[in-house]
Short mmCIF file of C-alpha atoms in Angstrom, two decimals:
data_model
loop_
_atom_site.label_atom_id
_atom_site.label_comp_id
_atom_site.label_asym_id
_atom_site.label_seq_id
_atom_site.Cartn_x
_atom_site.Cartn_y
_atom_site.Cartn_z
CA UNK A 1 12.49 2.80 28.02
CA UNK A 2 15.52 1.89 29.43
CA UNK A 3 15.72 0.44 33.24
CA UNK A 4 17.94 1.21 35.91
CA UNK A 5 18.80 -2.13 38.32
CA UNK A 6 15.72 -3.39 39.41
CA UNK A 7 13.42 0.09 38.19
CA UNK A 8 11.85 -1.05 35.05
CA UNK A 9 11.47 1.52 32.20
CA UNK A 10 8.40 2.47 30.88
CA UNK A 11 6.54 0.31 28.25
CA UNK A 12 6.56 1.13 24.60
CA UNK A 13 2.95 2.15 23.45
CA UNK A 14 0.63 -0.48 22.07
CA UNK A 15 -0.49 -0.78 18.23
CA UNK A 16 -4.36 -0.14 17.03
CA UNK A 17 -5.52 -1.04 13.69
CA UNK A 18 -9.05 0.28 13.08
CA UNK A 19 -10.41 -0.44 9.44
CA UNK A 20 -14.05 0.07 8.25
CA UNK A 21 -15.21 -0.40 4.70
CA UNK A 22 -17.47 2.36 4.82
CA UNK A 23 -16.01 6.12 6.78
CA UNK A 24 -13.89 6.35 10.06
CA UNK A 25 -15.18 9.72 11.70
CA UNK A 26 -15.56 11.10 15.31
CA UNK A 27 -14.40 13.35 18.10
CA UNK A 28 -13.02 10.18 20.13
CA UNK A 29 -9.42 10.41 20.76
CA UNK A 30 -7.58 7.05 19.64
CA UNK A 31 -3.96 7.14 21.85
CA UNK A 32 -1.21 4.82 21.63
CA UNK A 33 1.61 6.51 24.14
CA UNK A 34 4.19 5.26 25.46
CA UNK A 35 4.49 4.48 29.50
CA UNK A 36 5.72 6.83 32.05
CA UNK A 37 9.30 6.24 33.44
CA UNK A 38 8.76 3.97 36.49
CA UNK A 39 11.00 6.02 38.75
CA UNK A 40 13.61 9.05 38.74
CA UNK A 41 16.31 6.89 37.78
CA UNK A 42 14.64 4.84 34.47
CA UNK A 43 13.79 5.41 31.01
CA UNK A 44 10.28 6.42 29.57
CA UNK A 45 8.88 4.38 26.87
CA UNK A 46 8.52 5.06 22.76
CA UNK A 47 5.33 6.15 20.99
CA UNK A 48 3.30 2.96 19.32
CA UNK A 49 1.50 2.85 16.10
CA UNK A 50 -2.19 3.46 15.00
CA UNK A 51 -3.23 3.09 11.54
CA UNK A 52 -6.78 3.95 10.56
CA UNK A 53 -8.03 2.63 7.42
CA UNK A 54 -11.50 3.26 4.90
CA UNK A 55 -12.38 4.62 2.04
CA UNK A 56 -13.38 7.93 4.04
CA UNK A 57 -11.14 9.55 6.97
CA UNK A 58 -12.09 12.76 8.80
CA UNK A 59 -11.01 12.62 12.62
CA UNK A 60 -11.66 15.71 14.51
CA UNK A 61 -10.96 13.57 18.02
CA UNK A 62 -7.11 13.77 18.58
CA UNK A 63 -4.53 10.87 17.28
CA UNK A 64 -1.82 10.71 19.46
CA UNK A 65 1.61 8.08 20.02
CA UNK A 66 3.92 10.38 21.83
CA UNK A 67 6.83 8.44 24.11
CA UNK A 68 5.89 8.21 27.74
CA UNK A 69 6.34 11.06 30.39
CA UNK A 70 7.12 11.26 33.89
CA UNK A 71 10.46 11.92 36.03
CA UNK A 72 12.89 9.55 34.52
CA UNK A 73 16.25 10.01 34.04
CA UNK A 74 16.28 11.44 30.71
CA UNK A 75 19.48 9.62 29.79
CA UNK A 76 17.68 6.77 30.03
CA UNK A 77 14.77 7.70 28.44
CA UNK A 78 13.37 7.45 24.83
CA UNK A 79 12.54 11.56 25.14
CA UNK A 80 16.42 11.82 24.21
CA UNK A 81 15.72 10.08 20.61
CA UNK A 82 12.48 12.04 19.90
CA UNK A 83 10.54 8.68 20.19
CA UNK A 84 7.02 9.51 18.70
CA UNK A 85 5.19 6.80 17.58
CA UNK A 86 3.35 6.24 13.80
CA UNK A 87 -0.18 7.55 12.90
CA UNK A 88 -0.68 6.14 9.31
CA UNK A 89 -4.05 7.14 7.88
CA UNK A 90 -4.98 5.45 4.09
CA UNK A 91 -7.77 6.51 2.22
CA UNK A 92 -9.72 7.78 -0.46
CA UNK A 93 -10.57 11.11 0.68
CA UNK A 94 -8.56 12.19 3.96
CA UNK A 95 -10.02 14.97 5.89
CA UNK A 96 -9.01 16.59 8.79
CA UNK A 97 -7.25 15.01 11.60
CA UNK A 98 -5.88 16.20 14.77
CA UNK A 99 -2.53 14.34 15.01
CA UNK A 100 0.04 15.45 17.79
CA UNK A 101 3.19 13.81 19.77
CA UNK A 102 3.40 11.12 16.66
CA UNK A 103 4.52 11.10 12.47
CA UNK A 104 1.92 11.25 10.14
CA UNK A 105 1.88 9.23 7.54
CA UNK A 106 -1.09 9.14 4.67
CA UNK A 107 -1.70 6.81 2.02
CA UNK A 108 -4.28 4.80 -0.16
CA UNK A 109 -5.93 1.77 1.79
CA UNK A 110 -3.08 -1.05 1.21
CA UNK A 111 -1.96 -4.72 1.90
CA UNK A 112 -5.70 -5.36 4.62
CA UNK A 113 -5.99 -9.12 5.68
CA UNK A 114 -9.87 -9.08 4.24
CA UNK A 115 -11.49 -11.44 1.69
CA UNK A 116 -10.87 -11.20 -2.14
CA UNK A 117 -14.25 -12.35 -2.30
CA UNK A 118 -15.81 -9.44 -4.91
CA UNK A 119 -12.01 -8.00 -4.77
CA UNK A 120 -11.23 -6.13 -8.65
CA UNK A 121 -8.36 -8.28 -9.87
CA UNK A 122 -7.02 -7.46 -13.45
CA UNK A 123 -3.69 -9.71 -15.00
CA UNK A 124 -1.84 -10.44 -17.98
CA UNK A 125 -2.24 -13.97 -19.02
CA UNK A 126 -0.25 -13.83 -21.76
CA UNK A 127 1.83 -12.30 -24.17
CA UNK A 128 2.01 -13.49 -28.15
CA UNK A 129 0.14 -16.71 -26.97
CA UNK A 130 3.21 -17.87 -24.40
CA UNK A 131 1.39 -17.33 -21.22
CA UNK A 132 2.58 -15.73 -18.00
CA UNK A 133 4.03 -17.40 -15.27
CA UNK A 134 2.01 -17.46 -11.88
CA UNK A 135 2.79 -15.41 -10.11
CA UNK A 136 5.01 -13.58 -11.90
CA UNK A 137 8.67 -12.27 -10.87
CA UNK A 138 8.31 -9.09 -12.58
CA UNK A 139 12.45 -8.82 -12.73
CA UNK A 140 14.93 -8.82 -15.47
CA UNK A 141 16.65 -12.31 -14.32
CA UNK A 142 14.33 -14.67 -14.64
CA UNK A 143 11.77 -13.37 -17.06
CA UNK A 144 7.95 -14.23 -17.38
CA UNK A 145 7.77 -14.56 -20.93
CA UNK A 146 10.24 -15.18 -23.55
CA UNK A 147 9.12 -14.63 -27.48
CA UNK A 148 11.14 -13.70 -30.30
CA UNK A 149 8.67 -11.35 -32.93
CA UNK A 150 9.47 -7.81 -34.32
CA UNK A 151 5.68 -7.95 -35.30
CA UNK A 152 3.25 -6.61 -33.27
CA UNK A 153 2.22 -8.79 -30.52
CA UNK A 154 -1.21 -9.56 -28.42
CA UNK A 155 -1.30 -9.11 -24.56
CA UNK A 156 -4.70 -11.19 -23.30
CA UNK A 157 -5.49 -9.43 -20.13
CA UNK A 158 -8.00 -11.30 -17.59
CA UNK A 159 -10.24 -9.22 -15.14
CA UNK A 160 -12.65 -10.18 -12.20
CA UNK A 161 -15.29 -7.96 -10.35
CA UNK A 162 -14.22 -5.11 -13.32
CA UNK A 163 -17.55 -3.73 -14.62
CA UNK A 164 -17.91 -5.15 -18.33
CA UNK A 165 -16.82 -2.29 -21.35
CA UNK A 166 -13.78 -1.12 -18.93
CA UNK A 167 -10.84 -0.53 -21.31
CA UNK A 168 -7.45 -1.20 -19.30
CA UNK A 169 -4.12 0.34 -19.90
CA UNK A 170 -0.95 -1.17 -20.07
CA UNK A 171 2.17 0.59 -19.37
CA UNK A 172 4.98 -0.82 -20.71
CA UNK A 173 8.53 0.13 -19.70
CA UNK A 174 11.79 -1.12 -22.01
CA UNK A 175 15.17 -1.05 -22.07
CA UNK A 176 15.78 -0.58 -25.52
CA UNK A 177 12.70 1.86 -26.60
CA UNK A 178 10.14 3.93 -25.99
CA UNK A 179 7.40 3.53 -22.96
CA UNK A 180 4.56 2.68 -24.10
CA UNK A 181 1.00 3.15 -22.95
CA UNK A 182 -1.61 1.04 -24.69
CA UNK A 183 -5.25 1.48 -24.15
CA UNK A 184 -6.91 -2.34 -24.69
CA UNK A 185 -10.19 -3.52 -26.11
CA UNK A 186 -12.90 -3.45 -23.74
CA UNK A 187 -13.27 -6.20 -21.17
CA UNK A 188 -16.07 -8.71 -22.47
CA UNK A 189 -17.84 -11.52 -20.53
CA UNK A 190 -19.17 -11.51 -16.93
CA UNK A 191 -18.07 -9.82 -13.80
CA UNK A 192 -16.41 -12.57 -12.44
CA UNK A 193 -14.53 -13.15 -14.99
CA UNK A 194 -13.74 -10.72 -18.12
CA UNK A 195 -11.11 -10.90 -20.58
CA UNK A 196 -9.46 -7.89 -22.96
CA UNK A 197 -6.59 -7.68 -25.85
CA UNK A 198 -4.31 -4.88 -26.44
CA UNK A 199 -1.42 -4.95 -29.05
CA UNK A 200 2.18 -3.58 -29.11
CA UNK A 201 5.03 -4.43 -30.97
CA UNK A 202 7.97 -4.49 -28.13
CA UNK A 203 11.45 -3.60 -29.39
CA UNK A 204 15.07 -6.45 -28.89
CA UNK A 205 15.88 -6.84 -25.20
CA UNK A 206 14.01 -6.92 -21.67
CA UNK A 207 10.67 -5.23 -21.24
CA UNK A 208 8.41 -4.67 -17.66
CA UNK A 209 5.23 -3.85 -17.66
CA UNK A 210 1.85 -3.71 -15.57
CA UNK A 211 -2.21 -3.73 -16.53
CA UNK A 212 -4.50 -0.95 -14.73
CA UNK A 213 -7.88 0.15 -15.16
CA UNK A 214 -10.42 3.10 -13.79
CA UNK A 215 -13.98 3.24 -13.54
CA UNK A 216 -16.64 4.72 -11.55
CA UNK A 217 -19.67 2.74 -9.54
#
C-alpha cells in the first residue's frame, strides 16, 4: 500500500505453498492478507497468494488473501483497485472450499519442484528412423524432424514408470491435412523403461504433434 511521508503503507500479504502427495483436508483457515494501513493518511496493502496442491482437495477451514484493512486513506490504498490476492487449488478431485476476499483459481497439480524419481514420462524418439531432437522445440521454425516419405511412417515412442500393455495415443495436428489420432502398439519391456510404435502416413508440409497415455493403478 502506498505511504504517505514518513507513514509506511501496509505490507502486501505473504505467499504459502502447501503440497502433499496424498489429500489436503481440514477446518484450519490458511490466510494470506494483506497489512492494515499504518495510519489515516497511508495505503493498505494487496492480497498474497496461496496455492494448495494434492491429488485430493476438500477444505472446509476458510482460504482467504483479501488486501489489508484499517483507516487509511483510501486514495492511497490498494481497496481502490480491488486488490484480492490468488487462491489456486490443483487437483484430482476438488471438493469444497471456503474461499473469500481472494480469486479462485483451480487446476490439475502442475510444474511442483519434486523428484522425477518414479515420475510417468512418455516421448517420441523418433519419427521414420530420424530421431527427435532433445528437447524438442515443438515450433514450425526450426523443426525436430525432417523426412521426405508419402509412405506411411513409424513413430518409436519411449515410456518410463508407464505400467507395461499401456497403448498411447498420438495426436497429430497438420497444416496440410487431417488431425490425426493414432492409437500405438502396446508399451513392451520394463517399467523403467518401455518402448511402443504407432504408424501414420503424414501429408507435404509442417506437422505438430504430442504422445499421451491413460491408465488406472
Amino acid at each position: 500500500g502506498a505511504g504517505y511521508q514518513s507513514r509506511a503503507g501496509g505490507a502486501g500479504g505473504g505467499a504459502i505453498l502447501i503440497v502433499s502427495n496424498v489429500s489436503i483436508s481440514g477446518s484450519g483457515s490458511i490466510q494470506a492478507n494483506g497489512g492494515a494501513a499504518v495510519s489515516n493518511a497511508s495505503g493498505s496493502g494487496a492480497g498474497g497468494g496461496i496455492r494448495l496442491v494434492a491429488p485430493t482437495v476438500t477444505l472446509s477451514g476458510p482460504l482467504s488473501a483479501g488486501f489489508g484493512t484499517g483507516t487509511g486513506d483510501h486514495t492511497a490504498s490498494c481497496e481502490d483497485n480491488n486488490s484480492f490476492g490468488i487462491v489456486r487449488v490443483e487437483g484430482f478431485q476438488i471438493g469444497s472450499l471456503n474461499v473469500s476476499r481472494a480469486y479462485l483459481y483451480t487446476a490439475t497439480p502442475y510444474n511442483l519442484f519434486i523428484s522425477n524419481a518414479g515420475v510417468p514420462a512418455l516421448s517420441v524418439a523418433s519419427v521414420g528412423g530420424v530421431a527427435v531432437k532433445n528437447p524438442p522445440f515443438g515450433n514450425f521454425v526450426v523443426p525436430d524432424v525432417v523426412i521426405n516419405s508419402s509412405a506411411p511412417v513409424s513413430f518409436s515412442i519411449q515410456a518410463s514408470n508407464v505400467p507395461l500393455g499401456t497403448t498411447c495415443t498420438l495426436t497429430i495436428f497438420s497444416e496440410n491435412g487431417p488431425d490425426l489420432n493414432i492409437t500405438s502398439s502396446p508399451l513392451t519391456g520394463t517399467v523403467a523403461s518401455s518402448t511402443a510404435t504407432a504408424t501414420a502416413t503424414l501429408p507435404s508440409g509442417y506437422s505438430k504433434g504430442f504422445v499421451t497415455a491413460n491408465w488406472t493403478q
